Tab-separated table of N, CA and C in Angstrom:
chain	number	residue	atom	x	y	z
A	1304	MET	N	95.053	86.438	164.047
A	1304	MET	CA	95.500	86.485	162.666
A	1304	MET	C	94.291	86.338	161.746
A	1305	THR	N	94.324	87.025	160.659
A	1305	THR	CA	93.233	86.996	159.697
A	1305	THR	C	93.166	85.630	159.014
A	1306	ASP	N	91.972	85.090	158.917
A	1306	ASP	CA	91.762	83.810	158.238
A	1306	ASP	C	91.577	84.081	156.739
A	1307	ILE	N	92.681	84.083	156.025
A	1307	ILE	CA	92.679	84.415	154.592
A	1307	ILE	C	91.811	83.425	153.815
A	1308	LEU	N	92.052	82.122	154.020
A	1308	LEU	CA	91.293	81.117	153.267
A	1308	LEU	C	89.819	81.140	153.645
A	1309	GLY	N	89.508	81.447	154.911
A	1309	GLY	CA	88.114	81.565	155.334
A	1309	GLY	C	87.411	82.705	154.621
A	1310	ALA	N	88.103	83.826	154.441
A	1310	ALA	CA	87.528	84.966	153.729
A	1310	ALA	C	87.302	84.629	152.253
A	1311	VAL	N	88.274	83.962	151.637
A	1311	VAL	CA	88.119	83.560	150.224
A	1311	VAL	C	86.975	82.555	150.099
A	1312	TYR	N	86.883	81.625	151.044
A	1312	TYR	CA	85.774	80.654	151.071
A	1312	TYR	C	84.426	81.390	151.087
A	1313	SER	N	84.284	82.371	151.974
A	1313	SER	CA	83.025	83.121	152.075
A	1313	SER	C	82.718	83.880	150.788
A	1314	PHE	N	83.762	84.433	150.159
A	1314	PHE	CA	83.573	85.148	148.897
A	1314	PHE	C	83.060	84.201	147.814
A	1315	LEU	N	83.681	83.026	147.715
A	1315	LEU	CA	83.255	82.053	146.707
A	1315	LEU	C	81.845	81.537	146.993
A	1316	ALA	N	81.543	81.281	148.261
A	1316	ALA	CA	80.211	80.786	148.620
A	1316	ALA	C	79.132	81.790	148.225
A	1317	GLN	N	79.459	83.075	148.300
A	1317	GLN	CA	78.476	84.098	147.947
A	1317	GLN	C	78.435	84.391	146.450
A	1318	TYR	N	79.581	84.406	145.785
A	1318	TYR	CA	79.624	84.877	144.402
A	1318	TYR	C	79.796	83.790	143.349
A	1319	VAL	N	79.964	82.552	143.753
A	1319	VAL	CA	79.939	81.436	142.797
A	1319	VAL	C	78.791	80.534	143.251
A	1320	PRO	N	77.561	80.962	142.960
A	1320	PRO	CA	76.385	80.333	143.566
A	1320	PRO	C	76.073	78.912	143.108
A	1321	ASP	N	76.605	78.474	141.984
A	1321	ASP	CA	76.244	77.138	141.503
A	1321	ASP	C	77.143	76.038	142.065
A	1322	VAL	N	77.971	76.367	143.061
A	1322	VAL	CA	78.807	75.360	143.729
A	1322	VAL	C	78.319	75.226	145.163
A	1323	ASP	N	78.094	74.002	145.596
A	1323	ASP	CA	77.709	73.737	146.976
A	1323	ASP	C	78.867	74.159	147.880
A	1324	SER	N	78.580	74.950	148.922
A	1324	SER	CA	79.655	75.443	149.788
A	1324	SER	C	80.408	74.305	150.478
A	1325	GLY	N	79.797	73.124	150.589
A	1325	GLY	CA	80.491	71.960	151.135
A	1325	GLY	C	81.532	71.412	150.173
A	1326	ASN	N	81.498	71.880	148.930
A	1326	ASN	CA	82.463	71.431	147.925
A	1326	ASN	C	83.614	72.426	147.747
A	1327	ILE	N	83.762	73.326	148.707
A	1327	ILE	CA	84.898	74.235	148.710
A	1327	ILE	C	85.781	73.791	149.867
A	1328	VAL	N	86.980	73.299	149.546
A	1328	VAL	CA	87.850	72.719	150.579
A	1328	VAL	C	89.175	73.463	150.642
A	1329	ARG	N	89.828	73.366	151.790
A	1329	ARG	CA	91.126	74.014	152.009
A	1329	ARG	C	92.258	73.074	151.629
A	1330	GLY	N	93.109	73.529	150.759
A	1330	GLY	CA	94.381	72.888	150.451
A	1330	GLY	C	94.324	71.464	149.942
A	1331	TRP	N	95.444	71.032	149.447
A	1331	TRP	CA	95.622	69.654	148.986
A	1331	TRP	C	96.265	68.891	150.138
A	1332	GLN	N	95.537	68.773	151.249
A	1332	GLN	CA	96.074	68.158	152.459
A	1332	GLN	C	95.900	66.650	152.419
A	1333	ASN	N	96.798	65.939	153.086
A	1333	ASN	CA	96.709	64.486	153.144
A	1333	ASN	C	95.430	64.005	153.800
A	1334	ARG	N	95.030	64.652	154.873
A	1334	ARG	CA	93.893	64.168	155.647
A	1334	ARG	C	92.574	64.816	155.268
A	1335	ALA	N	92.553	65.644	154.239
A	1335	ALA	CA	91.314	66.271	153.783
A	1335	ALA	C	90.760	65.460	152.625
A	1336	ALA	N	89.570	64.946	152.807
A	1336	ALA	CA	88.932	64.163	151.741
A	1336	ALA	C	88.234	65.102	150.769
A	1337	LEU	N	88.360	64.803	149.499
A	1337	LEU	CA	87.648	65.587	148.499
A	1337	LEU	C	86.156	65.263	148.583
A	1338	PRO	N	85.313	66.193	148.175
A	1338	PRO	CA	83.871	65.933	148.196
A	1338	PRO	C	83.504	64.762	147.287
A	1339	ASP	N	82.364	64.143	147.576
A	1339	ASP	CA	81.882	63.045	146.735
A	1339	ASP	C	81.530	63.531	145.335
A	1340	ASP	N	81.094	64.763	145.245
A	1340	ASP	CA	80.719	65.362	143.961
A	1340	ASP	C	81.983	65.603	143.138
A	1341	SER	N	81.867	65.558	141.813
A	1341	SER	CA	83.036	65.786	140.965
A	1341	SER	C	83.302	67.273	140.751
A	1342	ASP	N	82.360	68.141	141.124
A	1342	ASP	CA	82.563	69.589	141.021
A	1342	ASP	C	82.967	70.124	142.382
A	1343	TYR	N	84.199	70.651	142.474
A	1343	TYR	CA	84.672	71.188	143.751
A	1343	TYR	C	85.711	72.263	143.498
A	1344	ILE	N	85.992	73.006	144.560
A	1344	ILE	CA	86.976	74.087	144.520
A	1344	ILE	C	87.966	73.829	145.660
A	1345	VAL	N	89.254	73.979	145.361
A	1345	VAL	CA	90.289	73.787	146.375
A	1345	VAL	C	91.025	75.113	146.575
A	1346	LEU	N	91.140	75.538	147.840
A	1346	LEU	CA	91.828	76.774	148.194
A	1346	LEU	C	93.182	76.432	148.818
A	1347	THR	N	94.240	77.044	148.316
A	1347	THR	CA	95.576	76.781	148.833
A	1347	THR	C	96.300	78.103	149.057
A	1348	LEU	N	96.792	78.302	150.270
A	1348	LEU	CA	97.621	79.464	150.554
A	1348	LEU	C	99.039	79.137	150.094
A	1349	LEU	N	99.475	79.779	149.012
A	1349	LEU	CA	100.777	79.462	148.424
A	1349	LEU	C	101.923	80.160	149.136
A	1350	THR	N	101.807	81.478	149.302
A	1350	THR	CA	102.889	82.237	149.915
A	1350	THR	C	102.338	83.370	150.773
A	1351	THR	N	103.148	83.774	151.711
A	1351	THR	CA	102.896	84.986	152.491
A	1351	THR	C	104.207	85.749	152.518
A	1352	SER	N	104.186	86.973	152.028
A	1352	SER	CA	105.420	87.763	152.012
A	1352	SER	C	105.178	89.109	152.680
A	1353	ARG	N	106.215	89.584	153.326
A	1353	ARG	CA	106.135	90.854	154.043
A	1353	ARG	C	106.389	91.993	153.077
A	1354	HIS	N	105.639	93.079	153.221
A	1354	HIS	CA	105.847	94.271	152.419
A	1354	HIS	C	106.258	95.412	153.334
A	1355	GLY	N	107.372	96.027	153.051
A	1355	GLY	CA	107.796	97.197	153.809
A	1355	GLY	C	108.370	96.857	155.171
A	1356	THR	N	108.510	97.896	155.965
A	1356	THR	CA	109.074	97.796	157.300
A	1356	THR	C	107.943	97.731	158.315
A	1357	ASN	N	108.159	96.992	159.385
A	1357	ASN	CA	107.149	96.914	160.440
A	1357	ASN	C	106.869	98.297	161.019
A	1358	VAL	N	105.648	98.477	161.499
A	1358	VAL	CA	105.232	99.705	162.165
A	1358	VAL	C	104.999	99.358	163.630
A	1359	HIS	N	105.570	100.162	164.526
A	1359	HIS	CA	105.437	99.904	165.964
A	1359	HIS	C	104.466	100.903	166.580
A	1360	ASP	N	103.704	100.406	167.535
A	1360	ASP	CA	102.717	101.218	168.237
A	1360	ASP	C	102.720	100.740	169.680
A	1361	ARG	N	102.106	101.477	170.579
A	1361	ARG	CA	101.997	100.997	171.946
A	1361	ARG	C	100.647	101.369	172.515
A	1362	ARG	N	100.239	100.566	173.470
A	1362	ARG	CA	98.949	100.764	174.119
A	1362	ARG	C	99.196	100.849	175.624
A	1363	ASP	N	98.769	101.972	176.228
A	1363	ASP	CA	98.978	102.185	177.662
A	1363	ASP	C	97.813	101.709	178.517
A	1364	ASP	N	96.657	101.534	177.927
A	1364	ASP	CA	95.439	101.238	178.698
A	1364	ASP	C	95.193	99.736	178.836
A	1365	VAL	N	96.189	99.023	179.347
A	1365	VAL	CA	96.057	97.565	179.464
A	1365	VAL	C	95.575	97.129	180.839
A	1366	GLY	N	95.244	98.105	181.713
A	1366	GLY	CA	94.684	97.753	183.012
A	1366	GLY	C	95.675	97.770	184.151
A	1367	SER	N	96.938	97.945	183.868
A	1367	SER	CA	97.959	97.970	184.910
A	1367	SER	C	98.790	99.227	184.728
A	1368	GLU	N	99.130	99.863	185.841
A	1368	GLU	CA	99.932	101.079	185.753
A	1368	GLU	C	101.384	100.796	185.386
A	1369	THR	N	101.808	99.566	185.573
A	1369	THR	CA	103.220	99.251	185.326
A	1369	THR	C	103.441	98.415	184.069
A	1370	ASP	N	102.447	98.262	183.251
A	1370	ASP	CA	102.602	97.490	182.018
A	1370	ASP	C	102.030	98.256	180.828
A	1371	ILE	N	102.657	98.066	179.697
A	1371	ILE	CA	102.133	98.563	178.425
A	1371	ILE	C	102.213	97.412	177.430
A	1372	GLU	N	101.592	97.581	176.273
A	1372	GLU	CA	101.696	96.586	175.211
A	1372	GLU	C	102.320	97.248	173.992
A	1373	GLU	N	103.325	96.600	173.448
A	1373	GLU	CA	103.912	97.043	172.193
A	1373	GLU	C	103.234	96.244	171.087
A	1374	ILE	N	102.784	96.946	170.066
A	1374	ILE	CA	102.102	96.289	168.953
A	1374	ILE	C	102.959	96.477	167.710
A	1375	ILE	N	103.322	95.364	167.106
A	1375	ILE	CA	104.115	95.390	165.881
A	1375	ILE	C	103.183	95.026	164.731
A	1376	HIS	N	103.025	95.949	163.797
A	1376	HIS	CA	102.153	95.748	162.639
A	1376	HIS	C	103.011	95.368	161.435
A	1377	MET	N	102.672	94.261	160.789
A	1377	MET	CA	103.385	93.826	159.589
A	1377	MET	C	102.385	93.740	158.436
A	1378	LEU	N	102.717	94.365	157.314
A	1378	LEU	CA	101.867	94.297	156.128
A	1378	LEU	C	102.287	93.085	155.309
A	1379	GLY	N	101.349	92.176	155.056
A	1379	GLY	CA	101.673	90.953	154.332
A	1379	GLY	C	100.826	90.771	153.086
A	1380	GLU	N	101.448	90.234	152.055
A	1380	GLU	CA	100.727	89.851	150.835
A	1380	GLU	C	100.577	88.337	150.836
A	1381	HIS	N	99.366	87.873	150.617
A	1381	HIS	CA	99.063	86.446	150.618
A	1381	HIS	C	98.642	86.039	149.210
A	1382	THR	N	99.272	85.001	148.704
A	1382	THR	CA	98.938	84.477	147.387
A	1382	THR	C	98.102	83.213	147.591
A	1383	VAL	N	96.875	83.256	147.094
A	1383	VAL	CA	95.944	82.137	147.262
A	1383	VAL	C	95.620	81.554	145.894
A	1384	GLN	N	95.873	80.257	145.762
A	1384	GLN	CA	95.520	79.557	144.525
A	1384	GLN	C	94.137	78.958	144.684
A	1385	VAL	N	93.262	79.240	143.726
A	1385	VAL	CA	91.902	78.707	143.735
A	1385	VAL	C	91.778	77.769	142.533
A	1386	ASP	N	91.627	76.465	142.825
A	1386	ASP	CA	91.507	75.447	141.779
A	1386	ASP	C	90.041	75.101	141.600
A	1387	PHE	N	89.521	75.283	140.400
A	1387	PHE	CA	88.152	74.905	140.057
A	1387	PHE	C	88.223	73.580	139.313
A	1388	CYS	N	87.598	72.539	139.859
A	1388	CYS	CA	87.665	71.207	139.266
A	1388	CYS	C	86.260	70.714	138.945
A	1389	GLY	N	86.144	69.877	137.926
A	1389	GLY	CA	84.844	69.319	137.571
A	1389	GLY	C	84.887	68.573	136.257
A	1390	GLN	N	83.737	68.052	135.864
A	1390	GLN	CA	83.627	67.270	134.634
A	1390	GLN	C	83.377	68.139	133.402
A	1391	ASP	N	82.528	69.147	133.538
A	1391	ASP	CA	82.131	69.979	132.402
A	1391	ASP	C	83.091	71.163	132.261
A	1392	GLU	N	83.887	71.144	131.207
A	1392	GLU	CA	84.916	72.164	131.034
A	1392	GLU	C	84.348	73.572	130.926
A	1393	GLN	N	83.235	73.741	130.263
A	1393	GLN	CA	82.640	75.067	130.101
A	1393	GLN	C	82.195	75.656	131.443
A	1394	ILE	N	81.596	74.816	132.286
A	1394	ILE	CA	81.130	75.283	133.600
A	1394	ILE	C	82.318	75.635	134.490
A	1395	VAL	N	83.327	74.772	134.507
A	1395	VAL	CA	84.505	75.004	135.345
A	1395	VAL	C	85.222	76.276	134.905
A	1396	MET	N	85.387	76.455	133.604
A	1396	MET	CA	86.044	77.652	133.096
A	1396	MET	C	85.217	78.903	133.403
A	1397	ALA	N	83.903	78.808	133.317
A	1397	ALA	CA	83.041	79.950	133.619
A	1397	ALA	C	83.165	80.362	135.086
A	1398	ARG	N	83.270	79.397	135.980
A	1398	ARG	CA	83.446	79.712	137.402
A	1398	ARG	C	84.771	80.433	137.645
A	1399	ALA	N	85.827	79.921	137.046
A	1399	ALA	CA	87.146	80.537	137.213
A	1399	ALA	C	87.158	81.951	136.632
A	1400	THR	N	86.551	82.122	135.480
A	1400	THR	CA	86.493	83.434	134.838
A	1400	THR	C	85.680	84.408	135.686
A	1401	ARG	N	84.614	83.916	136.305
A	1401	ARG	CA	83.782	84.751	137.176
A	1401	ARG	C	84.606	85.261	138.358
A	1402	LEU	N	85.396	84.378	138.986
A	1402	LEU	CA	86.235	84.804	140.093
A	1402	LEU	C	87.262	85.833	139.634
A	1403	ALA	N	87.927	85.578	138.505
A	1403	ALA	CA	88.942	86.502	138.009
A	1403	ALA	C	88.340	87.882	137.737
A	1404	ALA	N	87.139	87.912	137.196
A	1404	ALA	CA	86.479	89.193	136.907
A	1404	ALA	C	86.089	89.920	138.192
A	1405	LEU	N	85.486	89.204	139.137
A	1405	LEU	CA	85.031	89.844	140.382
A	1405	LEU	C	86.193	90.243	141.284
A	1406	ALA	N	87.277	89.473	141.266
A	1406	ALA	CA	88.424	89.784	142.118
A	1406	ALA	C	89.139	91.049	141.656
A	1407	ARG	N	88.913	91.450	140.422
A	1407	ARG	CA	89.527	92.670	139.882
A	1407	ARG	C	88.550	93.836	139.908
A	1408	ASP	N	87.501	93.716	140.689
A	1408	ASP	CA	86.424	94.700	140.676
A	1408	ASP	C	86.185	95.228	142.093
A	1409	GLY	N	85.406	96.301	142.169
A	1409	GLY	CA	85.042	96.875	143.458
A	1409	GLY	C	84.215	95.946	144.316
A	1410	VAL	N	83.587	94.944	143.706
A	1410	VAL	CA	82.809	93.956	144.460
A	1410	VAL	C	83.714	93.269	145.473
A	1411	ALA	N	84.899	92.856	145.056
A	1411	ALA	CA	85.837	92.183	145.950
A	1411	ALA	C	86.369	93.145	147.004
A	1412	VAL	N	86.646	94.378	146.610
A	1412	VAL	CA	87.156	95.363	147.566
A	1412	VAL	C	86.153	95.557	148.698
A	1413	GLU	N	84.888	95.735	148.361
A	1413	GLU	CA	83.848	95.922	149.385
A	1413	GLU	C	83.667	94.678	150.238
A	1414	PHE	N	83.685	93.510	149.619
A	1414	PHE	CA	83.473	92.271	150.362
A	1414	PHE	C	84.592	92.031	151.371
A	1415	PHE	N	85.835	92.116	150.933
A	1415	PHE	CA	86.969	91.783	151.785
A	1415	PHE	C	87.268	92.855	152.834
A	1416	LYS	N	86.710	94.052	152.668
A	1416	LYS	CA	86.929	95.127	153.643
A	1416	LYS	C	86.491	94.691	155.040
A	1417	ALA	N	85.411	93.931	155.145
A	1417	ALA	CA	84.910	93.462	156.444
A	1417	ALA	C	85.916	92.525	157.128
A	1418	TYR	N	86.794	91.891	156.366
A	1418	TYR	CA	87.803	90.973	156.917
A	1418	TYR	C	89.145	91.673	157.160
A	1419	GLY	N	89.230	92.952	156.814
A	1419	GLY	CA	90.494	93.665	156.940
A	1419	GLY	C	91.482	93.289	155.854
A	1420	ILE	N	90.962	92.852	154.717
A	1420	ILE	CA	91.787	92.384	153.604
A	1420	ILE	C	91.576	93.298	152.403
A	1421	LEU	N	92.651	93.585	151.699
A	1421	LEU	CA	92.568	94.357	150.466
A	1421	LEU	C	92.970	93.460	149.302
A	1422	PRO	N	92.044	93.200	148.361
A	1422	PRO	CA	92.433	92.425	147.178
A	1422	PRO	C	93.299	93.285	146.255
A	1423	LEU	N	94.489	92.801	145.946
A	1423	LEU	CA	95.396	93.546	145.086
A	1423	LEU	C	95.098	93.275	143.613
A	1424	TYR	N	95.145	91.999	143.233
A	1424	TYR	CA	94.827	91.625	141.853
A	1424	TYR	C	94.645	90.127	141.757
A	1425	ALA	N	94.138	89.692	140.618
A	1425	ALA	CA	93.997	88.270	140.318
A	1425	ALA	C	94.756	87.996	139.023
A	1426	GLU	N	95.502	86.902	139.031
A	1426	GLU	CA	96.205	86.516	137.811
A	1426	GLU	C	95.205	85.964	136.801
A	1427	ASP	N	95.631	85.845	135.566
A	1427	ASP	CA	94.762	85.324	134.518
A	1427	ASP	C	94.401	83.868	134.782
A	1428	VAL	N	93.255	83.472	134.271
A	1428	VAL	CA	92.789	82.085	134.390
A	1428	VAL	C	93.704	81.199	133.561
A	1429	ARG	N	94.103	80.056	134.140
A	1429	ARG	CA	94.921	79.117	133.367
A	1429	ARG	C	94.401	77.700	133.572
A	1430	GLN	N	94.556	76.909	132.553
A	1430	GLN	CA	94.089	75.526	132.583
A	1430	GLN	C	95.196	74.613	133.093
A	1431	ALA	N	94.819	73.639	133.930
A	1431	ALA	CA	95.804	72.689	134.477
A	1431	ALA	C	95.119	71.354	134.743
A	1432	PRO	N	94.741	70.609	133.686
A	1432	PRO	CA	94.050	69.328	133.898
A	1432	PRO	C	94.964	68.325	134.607
A	1433	PHE	N	94.348	67.344	135.258
A	1433	PHE	CA	95.108	66.316	135.969
A	1433	PHE	C	94.356	65.000	135.869
A	1434	THR	N	95.024	63.918	136.256
A	1434	THR	CA	94.347	62.618	136.259
A	1434	THR	C	93.971	62.262	137.695
A	1435	ASN	N	92.779	61.699	137.847
A	1435	ASN	CA	92.305	61.315	139.177
A	1435	ASN	C	92.747	59.893	139.504
A	1436	GLU	N	92.262	59.365	140.642
A	1436	GLU	CA	92.686	58.021	141.067
A	1436	GLU	C	92.210	56.919	140.118
A	1437	GLN	N	91.186	57.194	139.288
A	1437	GLN	CA	90.742	56.217	138.289
A	1437	GLN	C	91.490	56.388	136.962
A	1438	ARG	N	92.519	57.251	136.998
A	1438	ARG	CA	93.344	57.543	135.832
A	1438	ARG	C	92.545	58.147	134.687
A	1439	GLN	N	91.576	58.966	135.060
A	1439	GLN	CA	90.785	59.702	134.069
A	1439	GLN	C	91.102	61.190	134.207
A	1440	TRP	N	91.038	61.875	133.074
A	1440	TRP	CA	91.339	63.303	133.070
A	1440	TRP	C	90.242	64.075	133.785
A	1441	GLU	N	90.653	65.025	134.603
A	1441	GLU	CA	89.722	65.939	135.258
A	1441	GLU	C	90.056	67.342	134.787
A	1442	THR	N	89.015	68.123	134.596
A	1442	THR	CA	89.193	69.508	134.192
A	1442	THR	C	89.543	70.345	135.420
A	1443	ARG	N	90.534	71.185	135.259
A	1443	ARG	CA	90.907	72.096	136.350
A	1443	ARG	C	91.354	73.420	135.751
A	1444	TYR	N	90.782	74.496	136.293
A	1444	TYR	CA	91.207	75.846	135.953
A	1444	TYR	C	91.653	76.520	137.245
A	1445	ILE	N	92.706	77.314	137.134
A	1445	ILE	CA	93.303	77.944	138.315
A	1445	ILE	C	93.261	79.457	138.189
A	1446	VAL	N	92.884	80.100	139.300
A	1446	VAL	CA	92.985	81.556	139.436
A	1446	VAL	C	93.810	81.804	140.690
A	1447	THR	N	94.828	82.648	140.576
A	1447	THR	CA	95.652	82.983	141.733
A	1447	THR	C	95.318	84.397	142.177
A	1448	LEU	N	94.919	84.517	143.441
A	1448	LEU	CA	94.560	85.809	144.023
A	1448	LEU	C	95.730	86.360	144.826
A	1449	HIS	N	95.888	87.671	144.801
A	1449	HIS	CA	96.890	88.345	145.620
A	1449	HIS	C	96.134	89.283	146.560
A	1450	LEU	N	96.224	88.982	147.864
A	1450	LEU	CA	95.476	89.712	148.889
A	1450	LEU	C	96.459	90.305	149.890
A	1451	GLU	N	96.100	91.442	150.459
A	1451	GLU	CA	96.988	92.112	151.396
A	1451	GLU	C	96.241	92.424	152.685
A	1452	CYS	N	96.923	92.247	153.824
A	1452	CYS	CA	96.331	92.629	155.107
A	1452	CYS	C	97.422	92.835	156.142
A	1453	TRP	N	97.051	93.511	157.219
A	1453	TRP	CA	97.965	93.770	158.321
A	1453	TRP	C	97.897	92.642	159.333
A	1454	HIS	N	99.050	92.274	159.886
A	1454	HIS	CA	99.130	91.282	160.959
A	1454	HIS	C	99.749	91.968	162.167
A	1455	ASP	N	99.171	91.735	163.330
A	1455	ASP	CA	99.653	92.371	164.546
A	1455	ASP	C	100.262	91.345	165.491
A	1456	VAL	N	101.385	91.722	166.085
A	1456	VAL	CA	102.018	90.930	167.134
A	1456	VAL	C	102.032	91.825	168.372
A	1457	VAL	N	101.431	91.348	169.471
A	1457	VAL	CA	101.355	92.133	170.702
A	1457	VAL	C	102.349	91.563	171.713
A	1458	ILE	N	103.201	92.436	172.248
A	1458	ILE	CA	104.215	92.028	173.217
A	1458	ILE	C	104.026	92.861	174.482
A	1459	PRO	N	103.809	92.202	175.641
A	1459	PRO	CA	103.732	92.976	176.889
A	1459	PRO	C	105.108	93.515	177.260
A	1460	ARG	N	105.146	94.766	177.698
A	1460	ARG	CA	106.405	95.403	178.081
A	1460	ARG	C	106.248	96.027	179.465
A	1461	PRO	N	107.263	95.893	180.312
A	1461	PRO	CA	107.198	96.568	181.613
A	1461	PRO	C	107.354	98.078	181.427
A	1462	ALA	N	106.747	98.818	182.326
A	1462	ALA	CA	106.815	100.273	182.257
A	1462	ALA	C	106.767	100.833	183.674
A	1463	PHE	N	106.887	102.122	183.799
A	1463	PHE	CA	106.772	102.765	185.112
A	1463	PHE	C	105.967	104.033	184.942
A	1464	THR	N	105.435	104.523	186.075
A	1464	THR	CA	104.565	105.700	186.018
A	1464	THR	C	105.214	106.939	186.618
A	1465	ALA	N	106.302	106.767	187.380
A	1465	ALA	CA	106.942	107.923	188.000
A	1465	ALA	C	108.445	107.685	188.068
A	1466	VAL	N	109.174	108.797	188.143
A	1466	VAL	CA	110.621	108.744	188.243
A	1466	VAL	C	111.049	109.646	189.396
A	1467	ASN	N	111.917	109.157	190.248
A	1467	ASN	CA	112.450	109.949	191.349
A	1467	ASN	C	113.892	110.293	191.006
A	1468	ILE	N	114.138	111.545	190.698
A	1468	ILE	CA	115.468	111.978	190.264
A	1468	ILE	C	116.160	112.681	191.422
A	1469	GLN	N	117.411	112.291	191.683
A	1469	GLN	CA	118.238	112.944	192.696
A	1469	GLN	C	119.506	113.442	192.017
A	1470	ILE	N	119.820	114.694	192.287
A	1470	ILE	CA	121.028	115.281	191.718
A	1470	ILE	C	122.075	115.312	192.829
A	1471	GLU	N	123.247	114.817	192.511
A	1471	GLU	CA	124.309	114.836	193.512
A	1471	GLU	C	125.609	115.276	192.858
A	1472	ASP	N	126.428	115.930	193.622
A	1472	ASP	CA	127.740	116.374	193.157
A	1472	ASP	C	128.697	115.192	193.337
A	1473	VAL	N	129.080	114.590	192.267
A	1473	VAL	CA	129.877	113.378	192.318
A	1473	VAL	C	131.256	113.642	192.920
A	1474	ASP	N	131.808	114.819	192.649
A	1474	ASP	CA	133.140	115.137	193.189
A	1474	ASP	C	133.126	115.209	194.708
A	1475	VAL	N	132.012	115.637	195.288
A	1475	VAL	CA	131.923	115.762	196.730
A	1475	VAL	C	131.648	114.402	197.374
A	1476	HIS	N	130.701	113.670	196.857
A	1476	HIS	CA	130.308	112.399	197.468
A	1476	HIS	C	131.214	111.224	197.083
A	1477	HIS	N	131.918	111.345	196.010
A	1477	HIS	CA	132.796	110.279	195.537
A	1477	HIS	C	134.128	110.894	195.102
A	1478	PRO	N	134.910	111.304	196.052
A	1478	PRO	CA	136.171	111.985	195.704
A	1478	PRO	C	137.139	111.024	194.996
A	1479	ILE	N	137.950	111.587	194.160
A	1479	ILE	CA	138.940	110.822	193.411
A	1479	ILE	C	140.139	110.555	194.317
A	1480	THR	N	140.529	109.324	194.392
A	1480	THR	CA	141.703	108.963	195.172
A	1480	THR	C	142.831	108.602	194.236
A	1481	THR	N	144.035	108.907	194.599
A	1481	THR	CA	145.167	108.662	193.709
A	1481	THR	C	146.014	107.480	194.170
A	1482	GLU	N	145.547	106.649	194.902
A	1482	GLU	CA	146.299	105.491	195.385
A	1482	GLU	C	146.384	104.417	194.369
């Protein structure tokens, strides 16, 4: 399965250069500690939805004459929320705006192509400040990305390589009895 958050992490590490890559964390998880620095980015996979009908394919070259693999391809859209947090509102907003601009550009299309991901669009930047554990306001800007990629499910299926057909006259070999 494609690592959606890993791909977004790599994109941010390359195109938001003033953030330490150690300050980009996955999700608002209970066991994930926030970085010591007050400037950080949090990546959260919000939703995954299926688009269209599955596409079926099969592979005969699995190494056995009596087995094949059925491959079910599902096209999925992944919504990723990227939270930019920090003390300086201008810097945090500039980072979020940079992502929104690049995610709507050919730069993102070329970058994500290596991961098998197609960036669809980015929602507008929005502000969402919060209070930290010291009950002080923290600046937060959010950009939501919409990314699309194919997911494959491989199922082994039994098969055969030859068929032996025999034709028989059923009336002769299996006569009808009226008892």
